[in-house]
Short mmCIF file of C-alpha atoms in Angstrom, two decimals:
data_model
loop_
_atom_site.label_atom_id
_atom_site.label_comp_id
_atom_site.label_asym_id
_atom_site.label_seq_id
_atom_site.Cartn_x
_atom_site.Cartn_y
_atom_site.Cartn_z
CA UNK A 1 0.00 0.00 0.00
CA UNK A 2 0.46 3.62 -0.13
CA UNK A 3 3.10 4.74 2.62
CA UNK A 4 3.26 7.71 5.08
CA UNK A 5 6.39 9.16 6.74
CA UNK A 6 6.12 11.08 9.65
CA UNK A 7 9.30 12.07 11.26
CA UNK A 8 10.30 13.06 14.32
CA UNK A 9 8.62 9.41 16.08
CA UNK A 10 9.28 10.72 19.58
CA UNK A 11 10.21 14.17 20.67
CA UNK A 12 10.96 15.21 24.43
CA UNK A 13 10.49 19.21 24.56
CA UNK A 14 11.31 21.80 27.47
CA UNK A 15 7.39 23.65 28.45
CA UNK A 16 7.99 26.47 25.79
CA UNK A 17 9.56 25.93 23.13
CA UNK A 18 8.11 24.79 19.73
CA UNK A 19 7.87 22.01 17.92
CA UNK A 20 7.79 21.13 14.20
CA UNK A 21 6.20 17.48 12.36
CA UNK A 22 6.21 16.67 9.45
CA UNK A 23 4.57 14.18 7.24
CA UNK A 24 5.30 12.88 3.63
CA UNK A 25 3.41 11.09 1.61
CA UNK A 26 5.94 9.22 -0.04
CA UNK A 27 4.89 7.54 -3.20
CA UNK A 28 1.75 9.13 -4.12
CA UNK A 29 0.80 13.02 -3.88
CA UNK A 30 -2.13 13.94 -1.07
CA UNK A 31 -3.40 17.07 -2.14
CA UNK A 32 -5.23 16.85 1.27
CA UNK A 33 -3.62 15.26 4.55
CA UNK A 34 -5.23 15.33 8.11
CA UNK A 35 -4.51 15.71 11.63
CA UNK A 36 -5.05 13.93 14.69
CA UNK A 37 -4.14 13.54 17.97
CA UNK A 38 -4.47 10.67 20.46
CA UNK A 39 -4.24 10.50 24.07
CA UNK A 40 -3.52 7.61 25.71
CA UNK A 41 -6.01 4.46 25.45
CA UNK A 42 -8.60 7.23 23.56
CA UNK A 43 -9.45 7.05 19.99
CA UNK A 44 -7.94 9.49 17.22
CA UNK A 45 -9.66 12.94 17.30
CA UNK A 46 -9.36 15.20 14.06
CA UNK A 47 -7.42 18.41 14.93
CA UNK A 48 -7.12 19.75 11.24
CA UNK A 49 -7.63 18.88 7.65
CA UNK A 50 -4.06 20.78 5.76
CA UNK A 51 -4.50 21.93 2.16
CA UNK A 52 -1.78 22.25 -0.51
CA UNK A 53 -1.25 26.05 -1.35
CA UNK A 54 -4.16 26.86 1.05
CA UNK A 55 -4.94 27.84 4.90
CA UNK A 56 -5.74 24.57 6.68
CA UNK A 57 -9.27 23.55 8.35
CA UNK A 58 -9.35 23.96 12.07
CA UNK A 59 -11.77 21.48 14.16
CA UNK A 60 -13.64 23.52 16.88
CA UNK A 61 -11.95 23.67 19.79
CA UNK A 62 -8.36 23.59 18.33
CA UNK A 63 -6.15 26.66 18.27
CA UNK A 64 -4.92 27.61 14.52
CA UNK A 65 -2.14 30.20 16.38
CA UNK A 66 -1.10 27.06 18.27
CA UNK A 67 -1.14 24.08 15.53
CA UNK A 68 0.74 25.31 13.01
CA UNK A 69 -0.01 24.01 9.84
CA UNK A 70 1.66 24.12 6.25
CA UNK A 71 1.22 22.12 3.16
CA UNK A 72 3.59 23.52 1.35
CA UNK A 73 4.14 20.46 -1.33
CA UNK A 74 2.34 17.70 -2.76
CA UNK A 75 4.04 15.22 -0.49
CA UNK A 76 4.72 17.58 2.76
CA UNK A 77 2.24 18.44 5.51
CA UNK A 78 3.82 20.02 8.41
CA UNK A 79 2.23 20.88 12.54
CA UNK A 80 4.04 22.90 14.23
CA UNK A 81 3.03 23.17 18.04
CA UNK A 82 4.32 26.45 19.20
CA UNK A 83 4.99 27.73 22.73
CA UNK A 84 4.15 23.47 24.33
CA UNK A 85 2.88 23.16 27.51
CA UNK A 86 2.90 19.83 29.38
CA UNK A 87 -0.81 19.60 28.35
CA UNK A 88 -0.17 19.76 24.89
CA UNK A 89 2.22 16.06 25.52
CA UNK A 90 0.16 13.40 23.09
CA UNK A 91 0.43 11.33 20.28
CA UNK A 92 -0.16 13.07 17.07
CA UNK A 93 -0.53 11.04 13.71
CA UNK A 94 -1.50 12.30 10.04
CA UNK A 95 -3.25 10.27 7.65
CA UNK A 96 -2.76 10.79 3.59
CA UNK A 97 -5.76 9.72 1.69
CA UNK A 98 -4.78 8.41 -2.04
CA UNK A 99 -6.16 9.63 -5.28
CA UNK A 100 -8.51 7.61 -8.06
CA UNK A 101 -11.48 8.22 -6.38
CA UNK A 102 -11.19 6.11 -3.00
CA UNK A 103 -10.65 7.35 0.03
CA UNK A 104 -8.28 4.65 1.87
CA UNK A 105 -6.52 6.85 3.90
CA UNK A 106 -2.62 6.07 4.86
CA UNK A 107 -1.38 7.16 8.56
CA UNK A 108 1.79 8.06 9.30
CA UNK A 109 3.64 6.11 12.43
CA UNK A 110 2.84 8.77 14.74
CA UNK A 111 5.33 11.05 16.34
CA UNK A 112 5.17 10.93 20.51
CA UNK A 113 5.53 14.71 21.92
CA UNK A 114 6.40 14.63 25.48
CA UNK A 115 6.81 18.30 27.31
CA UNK A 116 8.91 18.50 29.87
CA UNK B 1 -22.45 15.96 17.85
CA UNK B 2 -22.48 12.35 15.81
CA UNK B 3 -19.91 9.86 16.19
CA UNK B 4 -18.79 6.18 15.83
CA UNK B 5 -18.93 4.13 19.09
CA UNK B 6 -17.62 0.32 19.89
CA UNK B 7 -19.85 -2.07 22.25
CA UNK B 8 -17.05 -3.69 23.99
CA UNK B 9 -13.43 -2.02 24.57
CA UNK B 10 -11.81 -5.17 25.33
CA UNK B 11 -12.32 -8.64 23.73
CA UNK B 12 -10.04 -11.43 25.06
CA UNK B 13 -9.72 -14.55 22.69
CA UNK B 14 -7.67 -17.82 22.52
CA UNK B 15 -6.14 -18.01 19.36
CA UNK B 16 -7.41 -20.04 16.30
CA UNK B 17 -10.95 -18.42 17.18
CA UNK B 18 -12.87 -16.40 15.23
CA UNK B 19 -13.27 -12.94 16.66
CA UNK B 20 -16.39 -10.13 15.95
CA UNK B 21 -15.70 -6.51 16.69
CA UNK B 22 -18.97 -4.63 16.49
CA UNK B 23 -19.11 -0.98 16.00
CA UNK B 24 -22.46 1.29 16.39
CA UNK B 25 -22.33 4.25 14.34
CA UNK B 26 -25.18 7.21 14.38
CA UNK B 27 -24.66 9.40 11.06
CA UNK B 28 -27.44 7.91 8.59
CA UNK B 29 -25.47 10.34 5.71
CA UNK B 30 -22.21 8.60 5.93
CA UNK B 31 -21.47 6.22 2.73
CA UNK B 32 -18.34 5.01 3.47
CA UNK B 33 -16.98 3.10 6.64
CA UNK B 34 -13.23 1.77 7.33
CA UNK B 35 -11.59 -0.94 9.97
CA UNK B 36 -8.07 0.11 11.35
CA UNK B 37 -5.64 -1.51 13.40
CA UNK B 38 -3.33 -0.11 15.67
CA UNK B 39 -0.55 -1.48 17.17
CA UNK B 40 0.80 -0.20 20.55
CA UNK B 41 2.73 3.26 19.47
CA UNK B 42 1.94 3.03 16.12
CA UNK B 43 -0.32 4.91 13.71
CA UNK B 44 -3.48 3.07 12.20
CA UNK B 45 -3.03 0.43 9.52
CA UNK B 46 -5.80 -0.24 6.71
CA UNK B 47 -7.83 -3.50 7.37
CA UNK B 48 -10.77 -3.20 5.46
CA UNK B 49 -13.41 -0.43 3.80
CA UNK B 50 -16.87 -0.78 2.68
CA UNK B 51 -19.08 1.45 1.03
CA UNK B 52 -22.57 1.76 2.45
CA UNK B 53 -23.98 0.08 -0.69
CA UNK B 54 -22.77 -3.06 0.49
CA UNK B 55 -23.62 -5.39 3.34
CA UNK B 56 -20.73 -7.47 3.38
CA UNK B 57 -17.22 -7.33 2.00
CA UNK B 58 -14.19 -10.01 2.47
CA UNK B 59 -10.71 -9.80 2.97
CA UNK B 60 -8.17 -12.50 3.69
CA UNK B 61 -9.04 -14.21 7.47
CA UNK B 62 -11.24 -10.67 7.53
CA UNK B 63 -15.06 -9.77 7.16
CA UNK B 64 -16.86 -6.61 7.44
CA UNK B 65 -20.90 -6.28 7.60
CA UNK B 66 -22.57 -3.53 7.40
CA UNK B 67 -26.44 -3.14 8.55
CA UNK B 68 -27.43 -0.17 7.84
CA UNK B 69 -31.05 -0.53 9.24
CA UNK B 70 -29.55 -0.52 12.76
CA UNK B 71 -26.47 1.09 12.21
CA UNK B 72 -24.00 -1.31 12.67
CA UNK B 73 -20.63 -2.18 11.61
CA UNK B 74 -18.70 -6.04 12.44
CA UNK B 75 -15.48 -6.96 11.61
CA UNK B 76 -14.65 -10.70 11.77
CA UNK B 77 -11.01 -12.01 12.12
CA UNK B 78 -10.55 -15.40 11.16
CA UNK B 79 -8.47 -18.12 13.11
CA UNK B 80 -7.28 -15.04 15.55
CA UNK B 81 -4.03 -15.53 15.97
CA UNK B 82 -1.27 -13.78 18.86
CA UNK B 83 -0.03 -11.57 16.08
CA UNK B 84 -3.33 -9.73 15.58
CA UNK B 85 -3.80 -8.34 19.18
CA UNK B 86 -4.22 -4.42 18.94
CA UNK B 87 -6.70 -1.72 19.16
CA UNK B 88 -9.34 -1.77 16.39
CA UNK B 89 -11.05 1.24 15.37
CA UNK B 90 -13.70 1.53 12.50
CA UNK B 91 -13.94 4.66 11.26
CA UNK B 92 -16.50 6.54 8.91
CA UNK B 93 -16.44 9.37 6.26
CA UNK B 94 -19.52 10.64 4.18
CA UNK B 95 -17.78 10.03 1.13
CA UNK B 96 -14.74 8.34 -0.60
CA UNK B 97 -13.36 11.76 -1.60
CA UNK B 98 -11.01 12.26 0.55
CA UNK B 99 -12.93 13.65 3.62
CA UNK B 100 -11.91 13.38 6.87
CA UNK B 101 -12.54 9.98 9.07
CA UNK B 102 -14.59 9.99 12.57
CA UNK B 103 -13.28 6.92 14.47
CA UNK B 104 -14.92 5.06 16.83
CA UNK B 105 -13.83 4.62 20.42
CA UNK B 106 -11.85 1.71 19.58
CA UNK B 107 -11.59 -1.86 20.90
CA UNK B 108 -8.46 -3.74 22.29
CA UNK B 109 -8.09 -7.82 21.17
CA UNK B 110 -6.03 -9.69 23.14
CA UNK B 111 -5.08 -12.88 21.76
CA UNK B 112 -3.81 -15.94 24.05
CA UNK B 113 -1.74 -18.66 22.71
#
């Protein structure tokens, strides 16, 4: 199948500082990728839908000034979390989905964001 | 606001059983409904879609239903075996195009040898 790179996997930040994600779709192009986060033993929740060469789609409830988000490529979605806070510490995973009319989307390993 | 739910979020199995996941969802509009597995700090790996035109589609050792009269979503795993224990989520999107997924609250197989 279709396969999703997501790079840092685990990232251990001081409260503060900001951190950047990114995901690749690495054999097909995703003119759309998505967002989620995942606390532990919850299900995924969407945060944000990013859109080549556009502004990304914010769920309620999630802050656009905080999740940083730019598709700046075909194949790259990025999050940045800026200013972290101990609260922010999850697992966040993006999904690709692939092109031809179905919608099977590809996630991404997951990168583990732990702040200190 | 409308989401995908789970009836049991644990199922304990020996292996070489079969094993049935059930999944309630509530959103009459959505056409198009997905099984993921997930691994223990991993992301979600595809298992199976269906469209909502369908009330049954196979896979190798793996079998989704769909009844859409009561809203409900099964996946059936075939001679479980140790190797299969994870969190399963279904998922569901109103459309194949691409739209964001709503998952489910997810259930966690544990397979004994």
């Amino acid at each position: 199948g279709a396969v999703v790179s997501q790079h840092p996997s685990r990232v251990i930040c001081k409260s503060g500082t900001s951190v950047k994600i990114e995901c690749r779709s690495l054999d097909f192009q995703a003119t759309t990728m998505f967002w989620y986060r995942q606390f532990p033993k919850q299900s995924l929740m969407l945060m944000a839908t990013s859109n080549e060469g556009s502004k990304a789609t914010y769920e309620q409830g999630v802050e656009k000034d905080k999740f940083l988000i730019n598709h700046a490529s075909l194949t790259l979605s990025t999050l940045t979390v800026t200013s972290a806070h101990p609260e922010d510490s999850s697992f966040y995973i993006c999904s690709a989905p692939t092109t031809g009319g179905k919608n099977i989307q590809y996630f991404g390993a997951g990168t583990r964001l732990s702040v200190l | 606001g409308e989401s995908v739910g789970l009836h049991l979020p644990t199922l304990s199995v020996q292996e070489g059983d079969n094993s049935i996941i059930n999944c309630a969802y509530s959103n009459s509009a959505s056409d198009y409904f997905i099984w993921y597995k997930q691994e223990s700090g991993k992301g979600p790996q595809f298992i199976i879609d269906i469209r909502s035109n369908m009330d049954k589609r196979q896979g190798q050792r793996v079998t989704v239903l769909l009844n859409k009269t009561v809203k409900h979503l099964s996946l059936q795993i075939a001679a479980t075996q140790p190797g299969d224990s994870a969190v399963y989520f279904c998922a569901e999107a109103l459309n194949q195009a691409g739209t964001a997924l709503i998952f489910g609250k997810g259930t966690t197989l544990s397979v004994s040898s």
